[in-house]
Amino acid sequence: AQSVAQPEDQVNVAEGNPLTVKCTYSVSGNPYLFWYVQYPNRGLQFLLKYITGDNLVKGSYGFEAEFNKSQTSFHLKKPSALVSDSALYFCAVRGIDTGRRALTFGSGTRLQVQP
Amino acid sequence: EAQVTQNPRYLITVTGKKLTVTCSQNMNHEYMSWYRQDPGLGLRQIYYSMNVEVTDKGDVPEGYKVSRKEKRNFPLILESPSPNQTSLYFCASSKGIGNLGQKVEAFFGQGTRLTVV
């Protein structure tokens, strides 16, 4: 079985400050890891993924995430937050050996960036 | 433009009245799936399809049916909807894995907000 934990329901940060949205996962074998963002009344948009290679992954809109195998974490980061980054963020995992290709999502973290 | 299209976006129906939510993708993706999103639970997979005529249950399949007669379409069918199926539904598609898994990310539709009264 695979699972994802996003321990914070909401993260508040001031505009211009760095932000971190936490994610830990559990999966058999090596993982594919993803971050998605959901704006109000919109579907999920892909932000970035970790497949293999460098542990620091860069994605859309200036976001990046660091894969830490020993801590089974994949935290989302951005050096300087924008008000427009306010949205609901989902971490997702899939085991590489999982034939189903099913993504398991975390419960989501609402990011609120204050002006 | 590459996209996944769901219809309708909003639907209010009564208990027991059969309904279908359509999903279509224009990216020639093999893999398609349906998720429901509920507060505090994230997204949970309902059904998935690896290719035409190949479907299987996800984590929460009870009360739902799907079909995959064509590669681009993957409708979700609720034969007898109940209030506990009130939720936000998303269709997603993705390409095959490839040698290094480059194309594994899923593309999502805009969502269908279903209310069953």
Coordinates of N, CA and C in Angstrom, one line a residue:
Chain A
A1 N 0.8 -1.2 0.0 CA 0.0 0.0 0.0 C 0.9 1.2 0.0
Q2 N 0.4 2.3 -0.5 CA 1.1 3.6 -0.6 C 0.3 4.6 0.1
S3 N 0.9 5.6 0.7 CA 0.2 6.7 1.4 C 1.0 7.9 1.3
V4 N 0.3 9.1 1.5 CA 0.9 10.4 1.6 C 0.3 11.1 2.8
A5 N 1.2 11.8 3.5 CA 0.8 12.7 4.6 C 1.2 14.1 4.3
Q6 N 0.2 15.0 4.4 CA 0.5 16.4 4.4 C 0.0 16.9 5.8
P7 N 1.0 17.1 6.7 CA 0.6 17.4 8.1 C 0.0 18.7 8.4
E8 N 0.0 19.6 7.5 CA -0.5 21.0 7.7 C -1.7 21.2 6.8
D9 N -2.9 21.5 7.5 CA -4.1 21.8 6.7 C -3.9 23.2 6.0
Q10 N -3.2 24.1 6.6 CA -3.0 25.4 6.1 C -1.7 25.9 6.4
V11 N -1.1 26.7 5.5 CA 0.2 27.3 5.7 C 0.0 28.8 5.4
N12 N 0.4 29.7 6.3 CA 0.3 31.1 6.1 C 1.7 31.7 6.0
V13 N 1.9 32.5 5.0 CA 3.2 33.2 4.8 C 3.0 34.6 4.2
A14 N 3.8 35.5 4.5 CA 3.8 36.8 4.0 C 4.4 36.9 2.6
E15 N 3.9 37.7 1.8 CA 4.4 37.8 0.4 C 5.9 38.2 0.5
G16 N 6.7 37.6 -0.3 CA 8.1 37.9 -0.4 C 8.9 36.9 0.5
N17 N 8.3 36.3 1.5 CA 9.0 35.3 2.3 C 9.0 33.9 1.7
P18 N 10.0 33.1 2.1 CA 10.1 31.8 1.6 C 8.9 30.9 2.1
L19 N 8.5 29.9 1.3 CA 7.4 29.1 1.8 C 7.8 27.6 1.7
T20 N 7.3 26.8 2.6 CA 7.5 25.3 2.5 C 6.2 24.7 2.8
V21 N 5.8 23.7 2.0 CA 4.6 22.9 2.2 C 5.2 21.5 2.3
K22 N 4.8 20.8 3.4 CA 5.4 19.5 3.8 C 4.7 18.3 3.2
C23 N 5.4 17.3 2.9 CA 4.9 16.1 2.4 C 5.8 14.9 2.7
T24 N 5.2 13.9 3.3 CA 5.9 12.6 3.5 C 5.1 11.5 2.9
Y25 N 5.8 10.4 2.5 CA 5.1 9.4 1.8 C 5.6 8.0 2.3
S26 N 4.8 7.0 1.9 CA 5.1 5.6 2.2 C 4.8 4.8 0.9
V27 N 5.7 4.1 0.4 CA 5.5 3.3 -0.8 C 6.5 2.1 -0.8
S28 N 6.1 1.0 -1.4 CA 7.0 -0.1 -1.6 C 8.0 0.2 -2.7
G29 N 9.2 0.1 -2.5 CA 10.2 0.4 -3.6 C 10.4 1.8 -3.8
N30 N 10.8 2.2 -5.0 CA 11.1 3.6 -5.3 C 9.9 4.3 -5.8
P31 N 9.8 5.6 -5.5 CA 8.6 6.3 -5.8 C 8.7 7.2 -7.0
Y32 N 7.6 7.5 -7.6 CA 7.4 8.7 -8.4 C 6.6 9.7 -7.5
L33 N 7.1 10.9 -7.4 CA 6.5 11.9 -6.5 C 6.0 13.1 -7.3
F34 N 4.9 13.7 -6.9 CA 4.3 14.8 -7.7 C 3.8 15.8 -6.7
W35 N 3.8 17.1 -7.3 CA 3.0 18.1 -6.6 C 2.0 18.7 -7.7
Y36 N 0.8 18.9 -7.2 CA -0.2 19.5 -8.0 C -0.8 20.7 -7.2
V37 N -1.3 21.7 -8.0 CA -1.9 22.9 -7.4 C -3.4 23.0 -7.9
Q38 N -4.3 23.4 -7.0 CA -5.7 23.6 -7.4 C -6.1 25.0 -7.0
Y39 N -6.5 25.8 -8.0 CA -7.0 27.1 -7.8 C -8.5 26.9 -7.7
P40 N -9.2 27.9 -7.1 CA -10.7 27.8 -6.9 C -11.4 27.5 -8.2
N41 N -12.3 26.6 -8.2 CA -13.1 26.2 -9.3 C -12.3 25.8 -10.5
R42 N -11.1 25.2 -10.3 CA -10.3 24.7 -11.4 C -9.9 23.3 -11.1
G43 N -9.4 22.6 -12.1 CA -8.9 21.3 -11.9 C -7.5 21.4 -11.3
L44 N -6.9 20.2 -11.2 CA -5.5 20.1 -10.7 C -4.5 20.4 -11.8
Q45 N -3.5 21.2 -11.5 CA -2.5 21.5 -12.4 C -1.2 20.9 -11.9
F46 N -0.5 20.3 -12.8 CA 0.8 19.7 -12.5 C 1.9 20.8 -12.2
L47 N 2.6 20.6 -11.1 CA 3.7 21.6 -10.8 C 5.0 21.0 -11.1
L48 N 5.3 19.8 -10.5 CA 6.6 19.2 -10.7 C 6.6 17.8 -10.3
K49 N 7.6 17.0 -10.7 CA 7.7 15.6 -10.3 C 9.1 15.2 -10.1
Y50 N 9.3 14.2 -9.2 CA 10.5 13.5 -9.1 C 10.4 12.1 -9.6
I51 N 11.3 11.8 -10.5 CA 11.3 10.4 -11.1 C 12.6 9.7 -10.7
T52 N 13.7 10.4 -11.0 CA 15.0 9.8 -10.7 C 16.0 11.0 -10.9
G53 N 17.3 10.8 -10.4 CA 18.3 11.8 -10.7 C 18.4 12.8 -9.5
D54 N 18.6 14.0 -9.8 CA 18.8 15.0 -8.8 C 17.7 15.1 -7.8
N55 N 18.1 15.2 -6.5 CA 17.1 15.3 -5.5 C 16.3 16.6 -5.5
L56 N 16.9 17.6 -6.0 CA 16.2 18.9 -6.1 C 15.5 19.1 -7.4
V57 N 14.2 19.2 -7.4 CA 13.5 19.2 -8.7 C 12.9 20.6 -8.8
K58 N 13.0 21.2 -10.0 CA 12.4 22.5 -10.3 C 11.2 22.4 -11.1
G59 N 10.2 23.2 -10.8 CA 8.9 23.1 -11.6 C 8.4 24.4 -12.0
S60 N 7.1 24.4 -12.2 CA 6.5 25.6 -12.7 C 6.4 26.7 -11.7
Y61 N 6.2 28.0 -12.1 CA 6.0 29.1 -11.3 C 7.0 29.4 -10.2
G62 N 8.2 28.9 -10.4 CA 9.3 29.1 -9.4 C 9.3 28.2 -8.3
F63 N 8.5 27.1 -8.3 CA 8.4 26.2 -7.2 C 9.5 25.1 -7.4
E64 N 10.0 24.5 -6.3 CA 10.9 23.4 -6.4 C 10.6 22.5 -5.2
A65 N 11.1 21.3 -5.3 CA 10.9 20.3 -4.2 C 12.1 19.5 -4.1
E66 N 12.3 19.1 -2.8 CA 13.5 18.3 -2.5 C 13.1 16.9 -2.1
F67 N 13.6 15.9 -2.8 CA 13.4 14.5 -2.5 C 14.4 14.1 -1.5
N68 N 13.9 13.5 -0.3 CA 14.8 13.0 0.7 C 14.4 11.6 1.0
K69 N 15.2 10.7 0.5 CA 14.8 9.2 0.6 C 14.9 8.8 2.0
S70 N 15.9 9.2 2.8 CA 16.0 8.7 4.1 C 14.9 9.2 5.0
Q71 N 14.4 10.3 4.8 CA 13.2 10.9 5.5 C 11.9 10.6 4.8
T72 N 11.9 10.0 3.7 CA 10.7 9.8 2.9 C 9.9 11.0 2.8
S73 N 10.5 12.1 2.4 CA 9.8 13.4 2.3 C 10.0 14.0 0.9
F74 N 9.1 14.9 0.6 CA 9.2 15.6 -0.7 C 8.5 17.0 -0.5
H75 N 9.2 17.8 0.2 CA 8.6 19.1 0.6 C 8.7 20.1 -0.6
L76 N 7.6 20.8 -0.7 CA 7.5 21.9 -1.8 C 8.0 23.2 -1.2
K77 N 8.8 23.9 -2.1 CA 9.4 25.1 -1.6 C 9.4 26.2 -2.7
K78 N 9.4 27.5 -2.2 CA 9.6 28.6 -3.1 C 10.3 29.7 -2.4
P79 N 11.3 30.3 -3.0 CA 12.1 31.3 -2.2 C 11.4 32.5 -1.8
S80 N 10.4 32.9 -2.7 CA 9.7 34.2 -2.4 C 8.3 34.0 -2.8
A81 N 7.4 34.0 -1.9 CA 6.0 33.7 -2.1 C 5.3 34.9 -2.8
L82 N 4.3 34.7 -3.6 CA 3.4 35.7 -4.2 C 2.0 35.5 -3.7
V83 N 1.3 36.6 -3.7 CA -0.2 36.4 -3.3 C -0.9 35.5 -4.3
S84 N -0.5 35.5 -5.5 CA -1.1 34.6 -6.5 C -0.8 33.1 -6.3
D85 N 0.1 32.8 -5.4 CA 0.4 31.4 -5.1 C -0.6 30.8 -4.2
S86 N -1.5 31.6 -3.6 CA -2.5 31.2 -2.7 C -3.4 30.2 -3.4
A87 N -3.5 28.9 -2.9 CA -4.2 27.9 -3.6 C -4.1 26.6 -2.7
L88 N -4.7 25.5 -3.2 CA -4.7 24.3 -2.5 C -3.6 23.4 -3.2
Y89 N -2.7 22.8 -2.4 CA -1.6 22.1 -2.9 C -1.7 20.6 -2.5
F90 N -1.5 19.7 -3.5 CA -1.6 18.3 -3.2 C -0.3 17.6 -3.6
C91 N 0.2 16.8 -2.7 CA 1.3 15.9 -2.9 C 0.8 14.5 -3.3
A92 N 1.4 13.8 -4.2 CA 1.0 12.5 -4.7 C 2.2 11.6 -4.9
V93 N 1.9 10.3 -4.7 CA 3.0 9.3 -4.9 C 2.4 8.2 -5.7
R94 N 3.3 7.5 -6.4 CA 3.1 6.3 -7.1 C 4.3 5.4 -7.0
G95 N 4.1 4.2 -6.7 CA 5.3 3.2 -6.7 C 5.6 2.9 -8.1
I96 N 6.9 2.9 -8.4 CA 7.4 2.6 -9.7 C 7.0 1.3 -10.2
D97 N 6.9 0.3 -9.3 CA 6.5 -1.0 -9.7 C 5.0 -1.3 -9.6
T98 N 4.3 -0.2 -9.4 CA 2.8 -0.4 -9.3 C 2.2 -0.4 -10.7
G99 N 1.7 -1.6 -11.1 CA 1.1 -1.7 -12.5 C -0.1 -0.8 -12.7
R100 N -0.7 -0.5 -11.6 CA -2.0 0.3 -11.7 C -1.8 1.7 -12.2
R101 N -0.6 2.3 -11.9 CA -0.3 3.7 -12.2 C -1.2 4.6 -11.4
A102 N -1.8 4.1 -10.3 CA -2.7 4.9 -9.5 C -1.8 5.9 -8.7
L103 N -2.3 7.1 -8.6 CA -1.7 8.1 -7.8 C -2.4 8.1 -6.4
T104 N -1.7 8.1 -5.4 CA -2.3 8.3 -4.0 C -2.0 9.7 -3.6
F105 N -3.0 10.5 -3.3 CA -2.9 11.9 -2.9 C -2.9 12.1 -1.4
G106 N -2.2 13.1 -1.0 CA -2.4 13.6 0.4 C -3.7 14.4 0.5
S107 N -4.0 14.8 1.7 CA -5.3 15.5 2.0 C -5.3 16.9 1.5
G108 N -4.1 17.4 1.1 CA -4.1 18.8 0.6 C -3.6 19.8 1.7
T109 N -2.9 20.8 1.3 CA -2.5 21.9 2.2 C -2.9 23.2 1.5
R110 N -3.7 24.0 2.3 CA -4.1 25.3 1.7 C -3.0 26.3 2.0
L111 N -2.5 27.0 1.0 CA -1.5 28.0 1.2 C -2.1 29.4 1.1
Q112 N -1.9 30.2 2.1 CA -2.4 31.5 2.1 C -1.3 32.5 2.2
V113 N -1.1 33.3 1.1 CA 0.0 34.3 1.1 C -0.6 35.7 1.3
Q114 N -0.2 36.3 2.4 CA -0.7 37.6 2.7 C 0.1 38.7 2.1
P115 N -0.6 39.8 1.7 CA 0.1 40.9 1.0 C 1.0 41.6 2.1
Chain B
E1 N -5.0 22.5 -28.4 CA -4.6 22.5 -27.0 C -4.8 21.2 -26.3
A2 N -3.8 20.7 -25.7 CA -3.9 19.4 -25.0 C -4.9 19.6 -23.7
Q3 N -5.9 18.8 -23.6 CA -6.8 19.0 -22.5 C -7.6 17.7 -22.2
V4 N -8.1 17.7 -21.0 CA -9.1 16.7 -20.6 C -10.4 17.5 -20.3
T5 N -11.5 17.0 -21.0 CA -12.7 17.8 -20.9 C -13.8 16.9 -20.2
Q6 N -14.4 17.5 -19.2 CA -15.4 16.8 -18.5 C -16.7 17.6 -18.6
N7 N -17.8 16.8 -18.7 CA -19.2 17.5 -18.7 C -20.2 16.6 -18.0
P8 N -21.1 17.2 -17.3 CA -21.2 18.7 -17.1 C -20.2 19.2 -16.0
R9 N -20.1 20.5 -15.8 CA -19.3 21.0 -14.7 C -20.0 21.0 -13.4
Y10 N -21.3 21.2 -13.5 CA -22.2 21.2 -12.3 C -23.4 20.3 -12.5
L11 N -23.8 19.5 -11.5 CA -25.0 18.7 -11.7 C -25.7 18.5 -10.4
I12 N -27.0 18.8 -10.3 CA -27.8 18.5 -9.2 C -28.8 17.4 -9.6
T13 N -28.9 16.3 -8.9 CA -29.8 15.3 -9.3 C -30.5 14.7 -8.0
V14 N -31.4 13.8 -8.2 CA -32.2 13.2 -7.1 C -31.7 11.8 -6.9
T15 N -31.9 11.3 -5.7 CA -31.5 9.9 -5.4 C -32.1 8.9 -6.4
G16 N -31.3 8.0 -6.9 CA -31.8 7.0 -7.7 C -31.9 7.3 -9.2
K17 N -31.7 8.5 -9.6 CA -31.8 8.8 -11.1 C -30.4 8.7 -11.7
K18 N -30.4 7.7 -12.6 CA -29.1 7.4 -13.3 C -28.5 8.6 -14.0
L19 N -27.2 8.7 -13.9 CA -26.5 9.8 -14.6 C -25.1 9.4 -15.1
T20 N -24.7 10.1 -16.1 CA -23.4 9.9 -16.7 C -22.6 11.2 -16.7
V21 N -21.3 11.1 -16.3 CA -20.4 12.2 -16.4 C -19.4 11.8 -17.5
T22 N -19.3 12.7 -18.5 CA -18.4 12.3 -19.7 C -17.0 12.9 -19.4
C23 N -16.0 12.2 -20.0 CA -14.6 12.6 -20.0 C -14.0 12.3 -21.3
S24 N -13.3 13.3 -21.9 CA -12.7 13.1 -23.1 C -11.3 13.7 -23.1
Q25 N -10.3 13.0 -23.7 CA -8.9 13.6 -23.8 C -8.4 13.6 -25.2
N26 N -7.6 14.6 -25.6 CA -7.2 14.7 -26.9 C -5.7 14.5 -27.1
M27 N -5.1 13.8 -26.1 CA -3.6 13.6 -26.1 C -3.2 12.1 -26.4
N28 N -4.2 11.3 -26.8 CA -3.9 9.9 -27.2 C -3.3 9.2 -26.0
H29 N -3.7 9.5 -24.8 CA -3.2 8.8 -23.6 C -3.8 7.5 -23.4
E30 N -3.0 6.5 -23.0 CA -3.5 5.2 -22.8 C -4.3 5.1 -21.4
Y31 N -3.8 5.8 -20.4 CA -4.3 5.6 -19.1 C -5.2 6.7 -18.7
M32 N -6.4 6.3 -18.2 CA -7.4 7.3 -17.8 C -8.0 6.8 -16.4
S33 N -8.4 7.8 -15.6 CA -8.9 7.4 -14.3 C -9.9 8.5 -13.8
W34 N -10.7 8.1 -12.8 CA -11.6 8.9 -12.2 C -11.3 9.0 -10.7
Y35 N -11.4 10.3 -10.2 CA -11.1 10.5 -8.8 C -12.3 11.3 -8.2
R36 N -12.5 11.1 -6.9 CA -13.5 12.0 -6.2 C -12.7 12.8 -5.2
Q37 N -13.0 14.0 -5.0 CA -12.4 14.9 -4.0 C -13.3 15.3 -2.9
D38 N -13.0 15.0 -1.7 CA -13.8 15.3 -0.5 C -13.0 16.0 0.5
P39 N -13.5 17.0 1.2 CA -12.7 17.8 2.2 C -12.0 16.9 3.2
G40 N -10.7 17.2 3.3 CA -9.9 16.5 4.3 C -9.5 15.1 3.9
L41 N -9.9 14.6 2.7 CA -9.6 13.3 2.2 C -8.7 13.3 1.0
G42 N -8.5 14.5 0.4 CA -7.7 14.5 -0.8 C -8.5 13.9 -2.0
L43 N -7.8 13.4 -2.9 CA -8.4 12.7 -4.1 C -8.3 11.2 -3.9
R44 N -9.4 10.5 -4.2 CA -9.4 9.1 -4.1 C -9.8 8.5 -5.4
Q45 N -9.1 7.5 -5.9 CA -9.4 6.9 -7.2 C -10.6 6.0 -7.2
I46 N -11.5 6.2 -8.1 CA -12.7 5.4 -8.2 C -12.5 4.2 -9.2
Y47 N -12.1 4.5 -10.4 CA -11.9 3.5 -11.4 C -10.7 4.0 -12.3
Y48 N -10.1 3.1 -13.0 CA -9.1 3.4 -13.9 C -9.1 2.5 -15.2
S49 N -8.4 2.9 -16.2 CA -8.4 2.2 -17.4 C -7.0 2.2 -18.0
M50 N -6.4 1.1 -18.3 CA -5.1 1.0 -18.8 C -5.1 1.2 -20.4
N51 N -6.2 0.9 -21.0 CA -6.4 1.1 -22.4 C -7.8 0.7 -22.8
V52 N -8.1 0.7 -24.1 CA -9.5 0.4 -24.5 C -9.9 -0.9 -24.1
E53 N -11.1 -1.0 -23.5 CA -11.7 -2.2 -23.0 C -11.0 -2.8 -21.8
V54 N -10.1 -2.1 -21.2 CA -9.4 -2.6 -20.0 C -9.7 -1.6 -18.9
T55 N -10.5 -2.0 -17.9 CA -10.9 -1.2 -16.8 C -10.7 -1.9 -15.5
D56 N -10.5 -1.2 -14.4 CA -10.4 -1.9 -13.1 C -10.7 -1.0 -12.0
K57 N -11.0 -1.6 -10.8 CA -11.5 -0.8 -9.7 C -10.3 0.0 -9.0
G58 N -10.6 1.2 -8.6 CA -9.6 1.9 -7.8 C -9.9 1.6 -6.3
D59 N -9.8 2.7 -5.5 CA -9.9 2.5 -4.0 C -11.4 2.6 -3.6
V60 N -12.2 3.4 -4.3 CA -13.6 3.6 -3.8 C -14.6 3.4 -5.0
P61 N -14.7 2.1 -5.5 CA -15.5 1.9 -6.7 C -17.0 1.7 -6.5
E62 N -17.4 1.5 -5.2 CA -18.8 1.1 -5.0 C -19.7 2.2 -5.4
G63 N -20.7 1.8 -6.2 CA -21.8 2.7 -6.7 C -21.5 3.3 -8.0
Y64 N -20.3 3.0 -8.6 CA -19.9 3.6 -9.9 C -19.6 2.5 -10.9
K65 N -19.8 2.9 -12.2 CA -19.4 2.1 -13.3 C -18.6 2.9 -14.3
V66 N -17.8 2.3 -15.1 CA -17.1 3.0 -16.2 C -17.1 2.1 -17.5
S67 N -16.8 2.8 -18.6 CA -16.6 2.0 -19.8 C -15.4 2.7 -20.6
R68 N -14.8 1.9 -21.4 CA -13.7 2.5 -22.3 C -13.8 1.8 -23.6
K69 N -14.7 2.3 -24.4 CA -14.9 1.8 -25.8 C -14.0 2.4 -26.8
E70 N -13.6 3.7 -26.5 CA -12.7 4.4 -27.3 C -11.6 4.9 -26.5
K71 N -10.4 5.1 -27.1 CA -9.3 5.6 -26.3 C -9.5 6.9 -25.7
R72 N -10.2 7.8 -26.4 CA -10.3 9.2 -25.9 C -11.4 9.4 -24.8
N73 N -12.3 8.5 -24.7 CA -13.5 8.7 -23.8 C -13.5 7.7 -22.7
F74 N -13.9 8.2 -21.5 CA -13.9 7.4 -20.3 C -15.1 7.9 -19.4
P75 N -16.3 7.6 -19.7 CA -17.5 8.1 -19.0 C -17.6 7.4 -17.6
L76 N -18.1 8.2 -16.6 CA -18.4 7.7 -15.3 C -19.9 7.6 -15.1
I77 N -20.4 6.4 -14.8 CA -21.8 6.2 -14.7 C -22.2 5.9 -13.2
L78 N -23.2 6.6 -12.8 CA -23.8 6.3 -11.5 C -25.2 5.8 -11.7
E79 N -25.4 4.5 -11.6 CA -26.6 3.8 -11.9 C -27.8 4.3 -11.0
S80 N -27.5 4.4 -9.7 CA -28.5 4.8 -8.7 C -27.8 5.7 -7.7
P81 N -27.7 7.0 -8.0 CA -26.9 7.9 -7.2 C -27.5 8.0 -5.8
S82 N -26.6 8.2 -4.8 CA -27.1 8.4 -3.4 C -26.4 9.6 -2.9
P83 N -27.0 10.2 -1.8 CA -26.4 11.5 -1.3 C -24.9 11.3 -0.9
N84 N -24.4 10.2 -0.5 CA -23.0 10.0 -0.1 C -22.1 10.1 -1.4
Q85 N -22.7 10.2 -2.5 CA -21.9 10.4 -3.7 C -21.8 11.9 -4.1
T86 N -22.4 12.7 -3.3 CA -22.2 14.1 -3.5 C -20.7 14.5 -3.3
S87 N -20.1 15.0 -4.3 CA -18.6 15.2 -4.3 C -18.2 16.0 -5.5
L88 N -16.9 16.3 -5.6 CA -16.3 16.9 -6.7 C -15.5 15.8 -7.4
Y89 N -15.8 15.6 -8.7 CA -15.2 14.5 -9.5 C -14.2 15.0 -10.5
F90 N -13.1 14.3 -10.6 CA -12.1 14.6 -11.6 C -11.7 13.4 -12.5
C91 N -11.6 13.7 -13.8 CA -11.1 12.7 -14.7 C -9.6 13.1 -15.0
A92 N -8.8 12.1 -15.2 CA -7.4 12.4 -15.4 C -6.9 11.4 -16.5
S93 N -5.9 11.8 -17.2 CA -5.3 10.9 -18.2 C -3.8 11.1 -18.2
S94 N -3.1 10.0 -18.6 CA -1.6 10.1 -18.6 C -1.1 9.1 -19.7
K95 N 0.1 9.4 -20.2 CA 0.7 8.6 -21.3 C 1.4 7.4 -20.6
G96 N 1.9 6.6 -21.4 CA 2.7 5.5 -21.0 C 3.9 5.9 -20.2
I97 N 4.6 5.0 -19.6 CA 5.7 5.4 -18.7 C 6.9 5.8 -19.4
G98 N 7.3 5.1 -20.5 CA 8.5 5.4 -21.2 C 9.7 4.8 -20.5
N99 N 10.9 5.0 -21.1 CA 12.1 4.3 -20.5 C 12.4 4.9 -19.2
L100 N 12.3 6.1 -19.0 CA 12.7 6.7 -17.7 C 11.5 7.4 -17.0
G101 N 10.4 7.0 -17.4 CA 9.2 7.5 -16.7 C 8.9 9.0 -16.9
Q102 N 9.4 9.5 -18.0 CA 9.3 11.0 -18.2 C 7.9 11.5 -18.3
K103 N 7.0 10.7 -18.9 CA 5.7 11.2 -19.1 C 4.7 10.6 -18.1
V104 N 5.0 10.5 -16.9 CA 4.1 9.9 -16.0 C 3.1 10.8 -15.3
E105 N 3.2 12.1 -15.5 CA 2.3 13.0 -14.9 C 0.9 12.9 -15.5
A106 N -0.1 13.1 -14.6 CA -1.5 13.1 -15.1 C -2.0 14.5 -15.4
F107 N -2.9 14.5 -16.4 CA -3.5 15.8 -16.7 C -5.0 15.6 -16.2
F108 N -5.5 16.6 -15.6 CA -6.8 16.6 -15.0 C -7.8 17.5 -15.7
G109 N -9.1 17.0 -15.7 CA -10.1 17.8 -16.2 C -10.5 18.9 -15.2
Q110 N -11.5 19.8 -15.5 CA -11.8 20.9 -14.7 C -12.7 20.5 -13.5
G111 N -13.2 19.3 -13.5 CA -14.0 18.8 -12.4 C -15.5 18.9 -12.7
T112 N -16.2 18.0 -12.0 CA -17.7 18.0 -12.0 C -18.2 18.0 -10.6
R113 N -18.9 19.1 -10.2 CA -19.4 19.1 -8.9 C -20.8 18.5 -8.9
L114 N -21.0 17.4 -8.3 CA -22.2 16.6 -8.2 C -22.9 16.7 -6.9
T115 N -24.2 17.1 -6.9 CA -25.0 17.1 -5.7 C -26.1 16.1 -5.9
V116 N -26.3 15.2 -4.9 CA -27.4 14.2 -5.0 C -28.3 14.5 -3.8
V117 N -29.5 14.8 -4.1 CA -30.5 15.2 -3.0 C -31.5 14.1 -2.8

